[in-house]
PDB file of N, CA and C in Angstrom:
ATOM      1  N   UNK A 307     -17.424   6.210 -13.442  1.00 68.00           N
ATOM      2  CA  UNK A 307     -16.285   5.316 -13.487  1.00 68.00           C
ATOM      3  C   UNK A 307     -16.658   4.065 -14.290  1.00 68.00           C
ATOM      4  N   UNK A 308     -15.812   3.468 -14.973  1.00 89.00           N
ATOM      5  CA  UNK A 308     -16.350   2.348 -15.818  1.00 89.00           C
ATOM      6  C   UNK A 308     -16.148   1.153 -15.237  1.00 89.00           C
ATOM      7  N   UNK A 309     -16.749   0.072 -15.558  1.00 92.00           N
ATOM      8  CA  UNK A 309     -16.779  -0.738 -14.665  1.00 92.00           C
ATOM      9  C   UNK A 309     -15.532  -1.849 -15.207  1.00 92.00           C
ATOM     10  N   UNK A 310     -14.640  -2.136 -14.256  1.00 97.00           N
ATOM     11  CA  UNK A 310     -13.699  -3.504 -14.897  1.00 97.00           C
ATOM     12  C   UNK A 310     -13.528  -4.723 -13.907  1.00 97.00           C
ATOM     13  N   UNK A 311     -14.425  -4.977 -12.898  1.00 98.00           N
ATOM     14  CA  UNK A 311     -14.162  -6.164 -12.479  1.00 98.00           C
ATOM     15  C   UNK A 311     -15.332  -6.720 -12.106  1.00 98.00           C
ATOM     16  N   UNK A 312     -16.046  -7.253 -12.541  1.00 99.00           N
ATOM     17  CA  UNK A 312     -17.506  -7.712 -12.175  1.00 99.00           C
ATOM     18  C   UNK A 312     -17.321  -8.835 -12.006  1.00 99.00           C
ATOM     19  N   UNK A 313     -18.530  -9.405 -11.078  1.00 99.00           N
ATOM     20  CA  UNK A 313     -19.093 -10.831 -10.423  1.00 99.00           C
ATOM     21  C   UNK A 313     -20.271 -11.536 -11.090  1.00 99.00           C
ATOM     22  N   UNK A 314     -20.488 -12.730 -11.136  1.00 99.00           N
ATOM     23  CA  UNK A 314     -21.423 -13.428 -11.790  1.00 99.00           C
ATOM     24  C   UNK A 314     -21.478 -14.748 -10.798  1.00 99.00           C
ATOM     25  N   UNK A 315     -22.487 -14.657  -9.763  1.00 98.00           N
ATOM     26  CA  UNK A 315     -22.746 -15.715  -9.057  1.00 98.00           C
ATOM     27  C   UNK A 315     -23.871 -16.638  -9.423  1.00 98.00           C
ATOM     28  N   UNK A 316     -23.650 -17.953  -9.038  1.00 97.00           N
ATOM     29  CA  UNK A 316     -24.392 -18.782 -10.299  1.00 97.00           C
ATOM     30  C   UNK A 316     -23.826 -18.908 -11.887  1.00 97.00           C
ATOM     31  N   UNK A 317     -22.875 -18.946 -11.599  1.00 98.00           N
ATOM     32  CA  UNK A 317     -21.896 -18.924 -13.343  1.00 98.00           C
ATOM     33  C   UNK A 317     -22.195 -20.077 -14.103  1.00 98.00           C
ATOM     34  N   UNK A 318     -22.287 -21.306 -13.258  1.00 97.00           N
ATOM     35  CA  UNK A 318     -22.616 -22.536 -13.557  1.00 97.00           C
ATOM     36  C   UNK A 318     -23.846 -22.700 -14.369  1.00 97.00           C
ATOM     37  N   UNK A 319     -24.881 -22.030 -14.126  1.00 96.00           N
ATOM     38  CA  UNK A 319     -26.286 -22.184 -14.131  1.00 96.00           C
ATOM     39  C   UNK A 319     -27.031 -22.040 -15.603  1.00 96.00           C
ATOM     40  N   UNK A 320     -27.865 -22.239 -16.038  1.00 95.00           N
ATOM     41  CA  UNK A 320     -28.002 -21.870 -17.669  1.00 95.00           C
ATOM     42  C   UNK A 320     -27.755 -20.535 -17.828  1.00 95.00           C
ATOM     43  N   UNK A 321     -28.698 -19.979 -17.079  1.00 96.00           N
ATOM     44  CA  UNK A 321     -28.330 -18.221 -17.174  1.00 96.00           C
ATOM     45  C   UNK A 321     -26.711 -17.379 -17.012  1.00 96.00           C
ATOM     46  N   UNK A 322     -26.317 -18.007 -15.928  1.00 98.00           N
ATOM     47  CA  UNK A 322     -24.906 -18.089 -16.182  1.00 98.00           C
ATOM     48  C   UNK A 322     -24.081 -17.980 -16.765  1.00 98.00           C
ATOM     49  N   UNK A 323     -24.014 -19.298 -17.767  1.00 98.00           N
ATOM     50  CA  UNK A 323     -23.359 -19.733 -18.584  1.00 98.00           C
ATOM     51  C   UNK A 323     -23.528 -18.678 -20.025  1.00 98.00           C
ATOM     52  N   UNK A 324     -25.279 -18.299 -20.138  1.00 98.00           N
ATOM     53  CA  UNK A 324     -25.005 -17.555 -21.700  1.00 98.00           C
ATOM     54  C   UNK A 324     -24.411 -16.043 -21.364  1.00 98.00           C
ATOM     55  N   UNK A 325     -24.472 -15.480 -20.031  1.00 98.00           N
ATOM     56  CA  UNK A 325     -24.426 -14.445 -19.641  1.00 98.00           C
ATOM     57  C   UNK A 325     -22.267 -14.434 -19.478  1.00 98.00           C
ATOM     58  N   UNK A 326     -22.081 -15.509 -18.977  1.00 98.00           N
ATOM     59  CA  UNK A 326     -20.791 -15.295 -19.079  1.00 98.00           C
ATOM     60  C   UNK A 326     -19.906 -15.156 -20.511  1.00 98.00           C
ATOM     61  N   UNK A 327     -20.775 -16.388 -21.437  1.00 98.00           N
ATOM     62  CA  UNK A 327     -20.032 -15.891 -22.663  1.00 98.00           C
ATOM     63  C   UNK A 327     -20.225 -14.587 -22.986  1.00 98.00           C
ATOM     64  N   UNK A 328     -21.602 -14.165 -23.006  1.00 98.00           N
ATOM     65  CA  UNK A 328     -22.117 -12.021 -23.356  1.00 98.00           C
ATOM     66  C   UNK A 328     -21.014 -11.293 -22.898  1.00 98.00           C
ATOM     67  N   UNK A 329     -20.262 -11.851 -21.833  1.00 98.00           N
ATOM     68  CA  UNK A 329     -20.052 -10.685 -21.052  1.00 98.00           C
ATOM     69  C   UNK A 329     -18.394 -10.709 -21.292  1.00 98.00           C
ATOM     70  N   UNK A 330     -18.074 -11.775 -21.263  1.00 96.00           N
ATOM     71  CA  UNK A 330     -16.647 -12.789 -22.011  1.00 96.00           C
ATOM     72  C   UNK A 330     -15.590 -11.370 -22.895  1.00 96.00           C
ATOM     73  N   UNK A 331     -14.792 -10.490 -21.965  1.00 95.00           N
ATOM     74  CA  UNK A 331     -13.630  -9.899 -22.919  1.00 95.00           C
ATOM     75  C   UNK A 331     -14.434  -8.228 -23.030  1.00 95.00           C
ATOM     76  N   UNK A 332     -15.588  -8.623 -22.291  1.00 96.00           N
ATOM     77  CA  UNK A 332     -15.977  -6.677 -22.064  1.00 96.00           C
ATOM     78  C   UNK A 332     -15.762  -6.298 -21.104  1.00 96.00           C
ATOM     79  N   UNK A 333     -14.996  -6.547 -20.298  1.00 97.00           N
ATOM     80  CA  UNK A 333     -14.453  -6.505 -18.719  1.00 97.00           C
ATOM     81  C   UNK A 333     -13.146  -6.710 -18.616  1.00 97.00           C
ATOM     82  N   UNK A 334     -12.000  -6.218 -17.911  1.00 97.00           N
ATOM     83  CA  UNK A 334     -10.878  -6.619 -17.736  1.00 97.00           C
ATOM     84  C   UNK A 334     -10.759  -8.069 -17.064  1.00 97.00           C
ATOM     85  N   UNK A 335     -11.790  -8.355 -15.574  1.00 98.00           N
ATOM     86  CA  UNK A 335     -11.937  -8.798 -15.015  1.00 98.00           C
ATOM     87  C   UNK A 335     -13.175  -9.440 -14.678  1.00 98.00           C
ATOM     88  N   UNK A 336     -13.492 -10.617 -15.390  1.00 99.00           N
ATOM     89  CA  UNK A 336     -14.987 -11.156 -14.966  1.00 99.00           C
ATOM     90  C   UNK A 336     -14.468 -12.112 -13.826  1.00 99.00           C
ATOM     91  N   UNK A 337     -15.054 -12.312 -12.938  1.00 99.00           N
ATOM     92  CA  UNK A 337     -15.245 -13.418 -11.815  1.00 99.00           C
ATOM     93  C   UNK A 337     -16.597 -13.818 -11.930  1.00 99.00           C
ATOM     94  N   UNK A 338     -16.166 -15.647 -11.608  1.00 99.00           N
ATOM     95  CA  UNK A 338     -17.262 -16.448 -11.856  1.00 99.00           C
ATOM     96  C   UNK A 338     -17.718 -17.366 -10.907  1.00 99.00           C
ATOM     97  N   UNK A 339     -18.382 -17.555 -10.434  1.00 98.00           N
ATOM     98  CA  UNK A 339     -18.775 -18.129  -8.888  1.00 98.00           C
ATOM     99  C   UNK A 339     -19.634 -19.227  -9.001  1.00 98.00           C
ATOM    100  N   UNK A 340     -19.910 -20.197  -8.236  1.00 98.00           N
ATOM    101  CA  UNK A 340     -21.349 -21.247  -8.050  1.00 98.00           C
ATOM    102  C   UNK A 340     -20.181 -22.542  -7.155  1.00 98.00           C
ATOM    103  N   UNK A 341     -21.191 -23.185  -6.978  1.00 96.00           N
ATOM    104  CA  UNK A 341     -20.935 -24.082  -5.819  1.00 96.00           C
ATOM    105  C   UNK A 341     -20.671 -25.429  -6.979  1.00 96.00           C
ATOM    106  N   UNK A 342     -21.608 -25.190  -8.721  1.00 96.00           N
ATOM    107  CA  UNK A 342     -20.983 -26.846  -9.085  1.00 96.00           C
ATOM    108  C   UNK A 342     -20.219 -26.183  -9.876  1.00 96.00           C
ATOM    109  N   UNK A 343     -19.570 -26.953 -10.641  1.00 97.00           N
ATOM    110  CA  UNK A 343     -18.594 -27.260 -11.234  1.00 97.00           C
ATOM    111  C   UNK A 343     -19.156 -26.117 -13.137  1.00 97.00           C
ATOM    112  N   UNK A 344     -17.533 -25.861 -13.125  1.00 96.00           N
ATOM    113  CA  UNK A 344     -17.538 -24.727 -14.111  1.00 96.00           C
ATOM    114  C   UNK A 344     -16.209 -25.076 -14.861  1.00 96.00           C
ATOM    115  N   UNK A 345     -16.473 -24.850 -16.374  1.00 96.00           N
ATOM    116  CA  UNK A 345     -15.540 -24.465 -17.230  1.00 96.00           C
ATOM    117  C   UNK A 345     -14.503 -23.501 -16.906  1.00 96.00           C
ATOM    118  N   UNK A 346     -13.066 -24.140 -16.988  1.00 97.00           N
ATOM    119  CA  UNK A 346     -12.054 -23.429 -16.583  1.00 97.00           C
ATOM    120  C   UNK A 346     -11.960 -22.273 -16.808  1.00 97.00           C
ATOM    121  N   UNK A 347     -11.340 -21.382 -16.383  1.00 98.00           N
ATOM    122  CA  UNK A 347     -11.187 -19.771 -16.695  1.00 98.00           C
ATOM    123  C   UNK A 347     -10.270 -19.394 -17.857  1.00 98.00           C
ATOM    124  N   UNK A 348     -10.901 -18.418 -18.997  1.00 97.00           N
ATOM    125  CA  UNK A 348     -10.867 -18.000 -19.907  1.00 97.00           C
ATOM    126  C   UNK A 348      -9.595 -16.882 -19.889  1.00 97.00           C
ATOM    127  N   UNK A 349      -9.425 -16.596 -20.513  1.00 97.00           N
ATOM    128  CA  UNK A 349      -8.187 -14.593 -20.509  1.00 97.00           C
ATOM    129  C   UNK A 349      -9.685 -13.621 -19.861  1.00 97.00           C
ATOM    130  N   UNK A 350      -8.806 -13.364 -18.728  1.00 97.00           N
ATOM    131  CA  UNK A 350      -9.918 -12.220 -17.984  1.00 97.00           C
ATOM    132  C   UNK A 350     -10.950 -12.909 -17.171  1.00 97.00           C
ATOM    133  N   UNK A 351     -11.007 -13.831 -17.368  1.00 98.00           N
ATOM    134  CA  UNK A 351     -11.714 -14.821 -16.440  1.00 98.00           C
ATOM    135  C   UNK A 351     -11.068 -15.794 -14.793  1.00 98.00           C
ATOM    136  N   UNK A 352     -11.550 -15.492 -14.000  1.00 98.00           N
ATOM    137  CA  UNK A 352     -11.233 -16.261 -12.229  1.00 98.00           C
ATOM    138  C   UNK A 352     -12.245 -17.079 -12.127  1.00 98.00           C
ATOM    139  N   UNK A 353     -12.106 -18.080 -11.666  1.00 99.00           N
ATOM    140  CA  UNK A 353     -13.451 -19.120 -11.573  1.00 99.00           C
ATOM    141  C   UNK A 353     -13.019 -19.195  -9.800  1.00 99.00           C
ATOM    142  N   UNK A 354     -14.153 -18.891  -9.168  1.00 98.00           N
ATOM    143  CA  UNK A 354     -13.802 -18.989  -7.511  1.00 98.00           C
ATOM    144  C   UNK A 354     -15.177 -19.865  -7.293  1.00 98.00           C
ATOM    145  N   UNK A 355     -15.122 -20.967  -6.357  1.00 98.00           N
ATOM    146  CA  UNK A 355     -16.090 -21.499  -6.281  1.00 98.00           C
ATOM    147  C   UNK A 355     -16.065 -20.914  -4.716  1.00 98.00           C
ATOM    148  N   UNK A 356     -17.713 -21.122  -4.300  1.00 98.00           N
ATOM    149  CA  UNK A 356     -17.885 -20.246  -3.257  1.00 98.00           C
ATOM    150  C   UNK A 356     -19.741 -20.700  -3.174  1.00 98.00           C
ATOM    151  N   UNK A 357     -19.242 -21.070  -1.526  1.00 97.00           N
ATOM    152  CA  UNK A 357     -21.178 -20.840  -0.746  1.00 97.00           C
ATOM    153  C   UNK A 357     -21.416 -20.241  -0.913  1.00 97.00           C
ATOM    154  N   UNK A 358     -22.978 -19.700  -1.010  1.00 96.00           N
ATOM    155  CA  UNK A 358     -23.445 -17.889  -1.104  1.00 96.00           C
ATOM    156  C   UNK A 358     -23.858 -18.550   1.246  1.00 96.00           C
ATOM    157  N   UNK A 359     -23.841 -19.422   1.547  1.00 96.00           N
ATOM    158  CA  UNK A 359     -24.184 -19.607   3.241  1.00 96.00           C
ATOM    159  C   UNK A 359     -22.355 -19.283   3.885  1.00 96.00           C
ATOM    160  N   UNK A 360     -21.754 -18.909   2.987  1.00 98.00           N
ATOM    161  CA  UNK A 360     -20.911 -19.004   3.794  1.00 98.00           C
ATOM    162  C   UNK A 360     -20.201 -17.515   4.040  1.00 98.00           C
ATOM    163  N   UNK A 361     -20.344 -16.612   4.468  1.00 98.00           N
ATOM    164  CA  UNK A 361     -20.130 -15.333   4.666  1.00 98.00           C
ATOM    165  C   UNK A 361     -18.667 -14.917   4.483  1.00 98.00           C
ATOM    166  N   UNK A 362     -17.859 -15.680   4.926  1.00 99.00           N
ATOM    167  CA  UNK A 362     -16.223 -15.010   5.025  1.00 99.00           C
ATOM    168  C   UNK A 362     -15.801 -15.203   3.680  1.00 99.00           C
ATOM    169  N   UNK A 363     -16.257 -16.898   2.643  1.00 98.00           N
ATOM    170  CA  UNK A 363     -16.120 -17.038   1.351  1.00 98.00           C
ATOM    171  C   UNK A 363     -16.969 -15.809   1.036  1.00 98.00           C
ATOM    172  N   UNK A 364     -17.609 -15.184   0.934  1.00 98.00           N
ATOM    173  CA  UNK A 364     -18.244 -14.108   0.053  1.00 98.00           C
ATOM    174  C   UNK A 364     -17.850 -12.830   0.165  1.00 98.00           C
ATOM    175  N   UNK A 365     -17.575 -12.690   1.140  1.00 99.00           N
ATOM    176  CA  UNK A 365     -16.147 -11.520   2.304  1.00 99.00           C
ATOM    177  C   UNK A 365     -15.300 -11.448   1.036  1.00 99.00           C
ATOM    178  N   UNK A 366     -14.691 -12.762   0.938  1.00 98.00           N
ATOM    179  CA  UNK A 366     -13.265 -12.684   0.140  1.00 98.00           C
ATOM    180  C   UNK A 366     -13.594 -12.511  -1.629  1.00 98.00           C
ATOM    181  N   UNK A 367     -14.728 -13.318  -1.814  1.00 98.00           N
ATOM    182  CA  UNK A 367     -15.506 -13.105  -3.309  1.00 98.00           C
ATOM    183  C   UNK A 367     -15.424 -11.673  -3.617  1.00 98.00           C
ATOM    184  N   UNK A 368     -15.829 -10.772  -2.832  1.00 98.00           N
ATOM    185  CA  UNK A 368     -16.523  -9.888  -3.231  1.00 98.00           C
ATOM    186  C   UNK A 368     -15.303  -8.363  -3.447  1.00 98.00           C
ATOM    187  N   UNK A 369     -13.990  -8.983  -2.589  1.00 97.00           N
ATOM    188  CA  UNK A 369     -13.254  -8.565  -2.611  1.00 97.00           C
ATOM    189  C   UNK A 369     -12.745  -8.029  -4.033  1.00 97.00           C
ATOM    190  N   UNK A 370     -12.979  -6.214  -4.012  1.00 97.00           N
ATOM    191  CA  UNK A 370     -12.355  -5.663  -5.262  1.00 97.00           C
ATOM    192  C   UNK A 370     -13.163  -5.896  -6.673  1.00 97.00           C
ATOM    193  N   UNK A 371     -14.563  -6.031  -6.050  1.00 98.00           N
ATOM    194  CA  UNK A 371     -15.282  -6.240  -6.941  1.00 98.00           C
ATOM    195  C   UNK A 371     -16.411  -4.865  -6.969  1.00 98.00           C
ATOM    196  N   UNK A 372     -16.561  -4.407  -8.790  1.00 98.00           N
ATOM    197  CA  UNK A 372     -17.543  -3.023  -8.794  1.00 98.00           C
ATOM    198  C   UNK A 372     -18.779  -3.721  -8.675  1.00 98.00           C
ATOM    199  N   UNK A 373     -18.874  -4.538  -9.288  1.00 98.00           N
ATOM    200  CA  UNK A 373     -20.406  -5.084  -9.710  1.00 98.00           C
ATOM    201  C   UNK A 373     -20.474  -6.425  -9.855  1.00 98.00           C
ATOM    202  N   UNK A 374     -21.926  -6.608  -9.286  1.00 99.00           N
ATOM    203  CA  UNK A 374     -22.154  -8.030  -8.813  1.00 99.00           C
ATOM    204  C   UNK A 374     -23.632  -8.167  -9.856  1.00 99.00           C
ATOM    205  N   UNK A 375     -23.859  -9.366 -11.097  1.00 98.00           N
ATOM    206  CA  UNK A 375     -25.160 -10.058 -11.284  1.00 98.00           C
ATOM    207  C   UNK A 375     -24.891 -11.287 -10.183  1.00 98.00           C
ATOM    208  N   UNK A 376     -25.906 -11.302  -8.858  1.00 98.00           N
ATOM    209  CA  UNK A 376     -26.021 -12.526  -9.045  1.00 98.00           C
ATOM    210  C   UNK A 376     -27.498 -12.887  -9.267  1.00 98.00           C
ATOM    211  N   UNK A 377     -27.075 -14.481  -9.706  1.00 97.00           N
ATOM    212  CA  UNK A 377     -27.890 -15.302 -10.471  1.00 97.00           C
ATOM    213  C   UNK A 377     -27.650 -16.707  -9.408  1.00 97.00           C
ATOM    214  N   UNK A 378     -27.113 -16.914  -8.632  1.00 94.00           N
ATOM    215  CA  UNK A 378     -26.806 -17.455  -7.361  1.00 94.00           C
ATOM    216  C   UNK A 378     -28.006 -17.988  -6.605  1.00 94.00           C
ATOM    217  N   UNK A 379     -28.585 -19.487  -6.252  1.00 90.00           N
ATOM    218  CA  UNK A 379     -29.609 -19.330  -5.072  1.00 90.00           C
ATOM    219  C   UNK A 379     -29.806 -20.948  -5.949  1.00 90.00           C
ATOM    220  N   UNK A 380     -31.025 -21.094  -4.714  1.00 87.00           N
ATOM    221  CA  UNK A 380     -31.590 -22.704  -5.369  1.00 87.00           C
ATOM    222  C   UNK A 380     -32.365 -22.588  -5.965  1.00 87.00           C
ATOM    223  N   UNK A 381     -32.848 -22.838  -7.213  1.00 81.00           N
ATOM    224  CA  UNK A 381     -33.662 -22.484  -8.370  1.00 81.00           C
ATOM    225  C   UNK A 381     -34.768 -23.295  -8.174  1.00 81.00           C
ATOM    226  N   UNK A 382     -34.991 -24.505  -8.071  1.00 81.00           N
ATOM    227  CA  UNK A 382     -35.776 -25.877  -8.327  1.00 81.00           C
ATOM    228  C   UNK A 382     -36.470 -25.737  -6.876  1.00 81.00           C
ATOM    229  N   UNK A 383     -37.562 -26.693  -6.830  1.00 84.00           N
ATOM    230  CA  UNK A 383     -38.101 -26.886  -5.524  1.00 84.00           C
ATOM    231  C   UNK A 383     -37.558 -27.847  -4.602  1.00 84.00           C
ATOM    232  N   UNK A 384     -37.847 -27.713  -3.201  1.00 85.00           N
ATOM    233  CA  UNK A 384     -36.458 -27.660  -2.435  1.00 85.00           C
ATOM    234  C   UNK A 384     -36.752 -28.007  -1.127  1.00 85.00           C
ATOM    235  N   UNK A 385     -35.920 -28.307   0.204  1.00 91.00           N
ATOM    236  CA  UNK A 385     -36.646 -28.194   1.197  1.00 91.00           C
ATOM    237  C   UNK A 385     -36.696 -26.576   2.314  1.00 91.00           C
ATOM    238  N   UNK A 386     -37.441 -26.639   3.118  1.00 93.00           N
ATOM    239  CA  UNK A 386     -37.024 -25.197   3.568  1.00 93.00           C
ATOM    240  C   UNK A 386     -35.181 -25.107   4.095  1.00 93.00           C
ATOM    241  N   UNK A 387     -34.818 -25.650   4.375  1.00 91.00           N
ATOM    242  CA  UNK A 387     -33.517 -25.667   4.980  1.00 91.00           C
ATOM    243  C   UNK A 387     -32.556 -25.058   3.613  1.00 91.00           C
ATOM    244  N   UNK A 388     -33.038 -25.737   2.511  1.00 90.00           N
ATOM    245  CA  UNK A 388     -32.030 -25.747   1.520  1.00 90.00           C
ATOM    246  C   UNK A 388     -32.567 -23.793   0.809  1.00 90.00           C
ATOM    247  N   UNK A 389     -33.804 -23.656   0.683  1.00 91.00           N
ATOM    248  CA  UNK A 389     -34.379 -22.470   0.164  1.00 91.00           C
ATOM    249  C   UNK A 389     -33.395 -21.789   1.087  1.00 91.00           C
ATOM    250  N   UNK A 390     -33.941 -21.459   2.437  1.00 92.00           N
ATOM    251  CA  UNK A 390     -33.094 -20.865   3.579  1.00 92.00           C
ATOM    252  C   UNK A 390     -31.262 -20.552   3.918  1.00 92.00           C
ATOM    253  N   UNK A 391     -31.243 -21.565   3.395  1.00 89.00           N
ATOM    254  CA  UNK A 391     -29.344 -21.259   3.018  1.00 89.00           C
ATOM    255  C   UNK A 391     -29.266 -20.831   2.122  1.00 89.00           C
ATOM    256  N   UNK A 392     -29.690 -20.841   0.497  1.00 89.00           N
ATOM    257  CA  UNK A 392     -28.827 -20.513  -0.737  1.00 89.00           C
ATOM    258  C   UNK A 392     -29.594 -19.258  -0.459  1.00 89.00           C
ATOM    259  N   UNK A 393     -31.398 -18.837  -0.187  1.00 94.00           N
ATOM    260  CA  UNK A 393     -31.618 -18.163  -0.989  1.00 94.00           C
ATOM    261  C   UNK A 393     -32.029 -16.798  -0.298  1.00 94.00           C
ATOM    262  N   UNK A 394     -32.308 -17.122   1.140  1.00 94.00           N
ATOM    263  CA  UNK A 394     -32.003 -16.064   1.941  1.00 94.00           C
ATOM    264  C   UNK A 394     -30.908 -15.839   2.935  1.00 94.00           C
ATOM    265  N   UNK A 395     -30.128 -16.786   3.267  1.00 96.00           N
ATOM    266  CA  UNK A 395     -28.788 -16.499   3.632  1.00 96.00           C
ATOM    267  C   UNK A 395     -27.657 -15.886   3.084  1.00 96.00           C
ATOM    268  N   UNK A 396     -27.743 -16.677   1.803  1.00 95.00           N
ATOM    269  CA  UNK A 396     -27.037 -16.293   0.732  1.00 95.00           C
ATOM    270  C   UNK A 396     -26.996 -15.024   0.604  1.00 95.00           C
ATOM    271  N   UNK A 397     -27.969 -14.425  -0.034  1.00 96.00           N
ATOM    272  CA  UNK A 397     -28.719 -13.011  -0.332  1.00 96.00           C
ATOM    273  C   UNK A 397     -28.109 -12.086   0.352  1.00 96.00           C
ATOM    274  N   UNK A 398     -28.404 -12.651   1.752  1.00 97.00           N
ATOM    275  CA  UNK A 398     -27.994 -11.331   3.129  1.00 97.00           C
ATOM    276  C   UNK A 398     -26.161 -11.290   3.219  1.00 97.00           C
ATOM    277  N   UNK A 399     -25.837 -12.600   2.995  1.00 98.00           N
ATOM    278  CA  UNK A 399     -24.533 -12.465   3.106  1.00 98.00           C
ATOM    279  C   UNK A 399     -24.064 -11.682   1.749  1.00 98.00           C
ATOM    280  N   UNK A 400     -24.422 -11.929   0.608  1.00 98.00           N
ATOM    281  CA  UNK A 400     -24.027 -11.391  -0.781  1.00 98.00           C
ATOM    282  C   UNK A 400     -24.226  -9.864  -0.650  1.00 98.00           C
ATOM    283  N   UNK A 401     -25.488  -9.341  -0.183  1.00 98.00           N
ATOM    284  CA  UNK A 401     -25.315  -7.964   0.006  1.00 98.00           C
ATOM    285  C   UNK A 401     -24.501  -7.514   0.694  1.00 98.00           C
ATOM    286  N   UNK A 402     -23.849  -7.941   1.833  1.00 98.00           N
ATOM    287  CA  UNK A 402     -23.649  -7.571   3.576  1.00 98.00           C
ATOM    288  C   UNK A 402     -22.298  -7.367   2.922  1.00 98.00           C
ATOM    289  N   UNK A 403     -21.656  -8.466   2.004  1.00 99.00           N
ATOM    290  CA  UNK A 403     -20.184  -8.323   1.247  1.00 99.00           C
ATOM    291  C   UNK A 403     -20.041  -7.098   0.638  1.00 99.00           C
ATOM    292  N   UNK A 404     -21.123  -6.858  -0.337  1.00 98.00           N
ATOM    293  CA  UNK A 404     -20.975  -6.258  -1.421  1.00 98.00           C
ATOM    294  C   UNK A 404     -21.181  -4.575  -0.729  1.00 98.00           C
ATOM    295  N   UNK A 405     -21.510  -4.206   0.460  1.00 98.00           N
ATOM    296  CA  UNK A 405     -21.778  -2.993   1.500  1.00 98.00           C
ATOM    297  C   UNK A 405     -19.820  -2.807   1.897  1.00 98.00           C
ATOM    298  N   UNK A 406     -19.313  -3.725   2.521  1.00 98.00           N
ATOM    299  CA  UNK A 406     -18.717  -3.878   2.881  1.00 98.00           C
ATOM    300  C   UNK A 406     -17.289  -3.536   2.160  1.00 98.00           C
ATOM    301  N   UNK A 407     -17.428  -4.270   1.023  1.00 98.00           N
ATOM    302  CA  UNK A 407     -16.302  -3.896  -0.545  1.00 98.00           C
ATOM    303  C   UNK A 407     -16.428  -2.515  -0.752  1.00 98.00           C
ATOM    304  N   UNK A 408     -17.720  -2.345  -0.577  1.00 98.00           N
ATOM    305  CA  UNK A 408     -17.875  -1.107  -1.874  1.00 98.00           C
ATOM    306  C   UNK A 408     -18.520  -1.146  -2.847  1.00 98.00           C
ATOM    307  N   UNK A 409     -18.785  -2.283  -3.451  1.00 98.00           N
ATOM    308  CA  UNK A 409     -19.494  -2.465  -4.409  1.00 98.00           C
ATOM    309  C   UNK A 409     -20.238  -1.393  -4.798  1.00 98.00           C
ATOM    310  N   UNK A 410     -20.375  -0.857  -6.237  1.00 96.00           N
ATOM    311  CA  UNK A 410     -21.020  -0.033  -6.481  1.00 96.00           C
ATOM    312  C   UNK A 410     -22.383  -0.288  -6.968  1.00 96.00           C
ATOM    313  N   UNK A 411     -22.298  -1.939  -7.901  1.00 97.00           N
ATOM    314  CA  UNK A 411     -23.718  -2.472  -7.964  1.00 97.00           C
ATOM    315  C   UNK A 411     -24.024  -3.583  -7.733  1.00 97.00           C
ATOM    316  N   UNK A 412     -24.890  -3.635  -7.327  1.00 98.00           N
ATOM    317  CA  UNK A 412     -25.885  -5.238  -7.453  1.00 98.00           C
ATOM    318  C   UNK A 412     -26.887  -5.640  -8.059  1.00 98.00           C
ATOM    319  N   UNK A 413     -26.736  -6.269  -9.338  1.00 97.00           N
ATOM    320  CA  UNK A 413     -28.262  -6.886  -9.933  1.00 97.00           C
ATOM    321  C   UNK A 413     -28.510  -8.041  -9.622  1.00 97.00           C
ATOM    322  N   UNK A 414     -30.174  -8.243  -9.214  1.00 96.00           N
ATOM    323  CA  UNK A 414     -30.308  -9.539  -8.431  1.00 96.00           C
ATOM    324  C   UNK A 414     -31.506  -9.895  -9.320  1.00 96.00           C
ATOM    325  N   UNK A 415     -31.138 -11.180 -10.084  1.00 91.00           N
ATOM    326  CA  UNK A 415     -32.485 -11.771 -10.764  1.00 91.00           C
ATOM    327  C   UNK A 415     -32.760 -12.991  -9.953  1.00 91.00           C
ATOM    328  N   UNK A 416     -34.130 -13.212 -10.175  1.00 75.00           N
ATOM    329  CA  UNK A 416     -34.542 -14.340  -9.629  1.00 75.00           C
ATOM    330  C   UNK A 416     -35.308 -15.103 -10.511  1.00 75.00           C
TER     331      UNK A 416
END
């Protein structure tokens, strides 16, 4: 099946950002996610801002979605509290969604 609605969490992020233009109009449907602030949405583009700590937002993210890059989490050094929410909460909730949808993939860079 081909893929037409993919996710990009961390859209904001450098990686993000070059990965969203790459990806920009080869998809019916790109969705674009992160907690800061993002360039408005393009033709074929949803900009949903969204916790990766917050489970029901990622519930609804993930909603009708084939495939997920995320690129999502706290990058920089951090305290444990903050590692612990984006980057293993996050994680568990981002998969737990993406089980849940259907999702057919998940690529997870770190």
């Amino acid at each position: 099946m081909a893929l037409e609605r993919v996710l990009i969490t961390g859209a904001a992020g450098a990686l993000g950002r070059v990965l969203r233009a790459h990806l920009r109009g080869r998809y019916p449907l790109l969705r674009l996610s992160d907690i800061a602030p993002m360039d408005p949405a393009g033709p074929g583009e949803e900009v949903v801002p969204a916790d990766l700590a917050d489970a029901p937002a990622i519930d609804r993210l993930l909603d009708g979605i084939q495939a997920v890059v995320h690129l999502g989490g706290h990058s920089v050094e951090g305290s444990w509290e903050q590692i612990l929410r984006a980057n293993i909460v996050g994680l568990v909730n981002l998969y737990e969604a993406a089980r849940k949808a259907g999702t057919e993939r998940v690529l997870f860079a770190s």
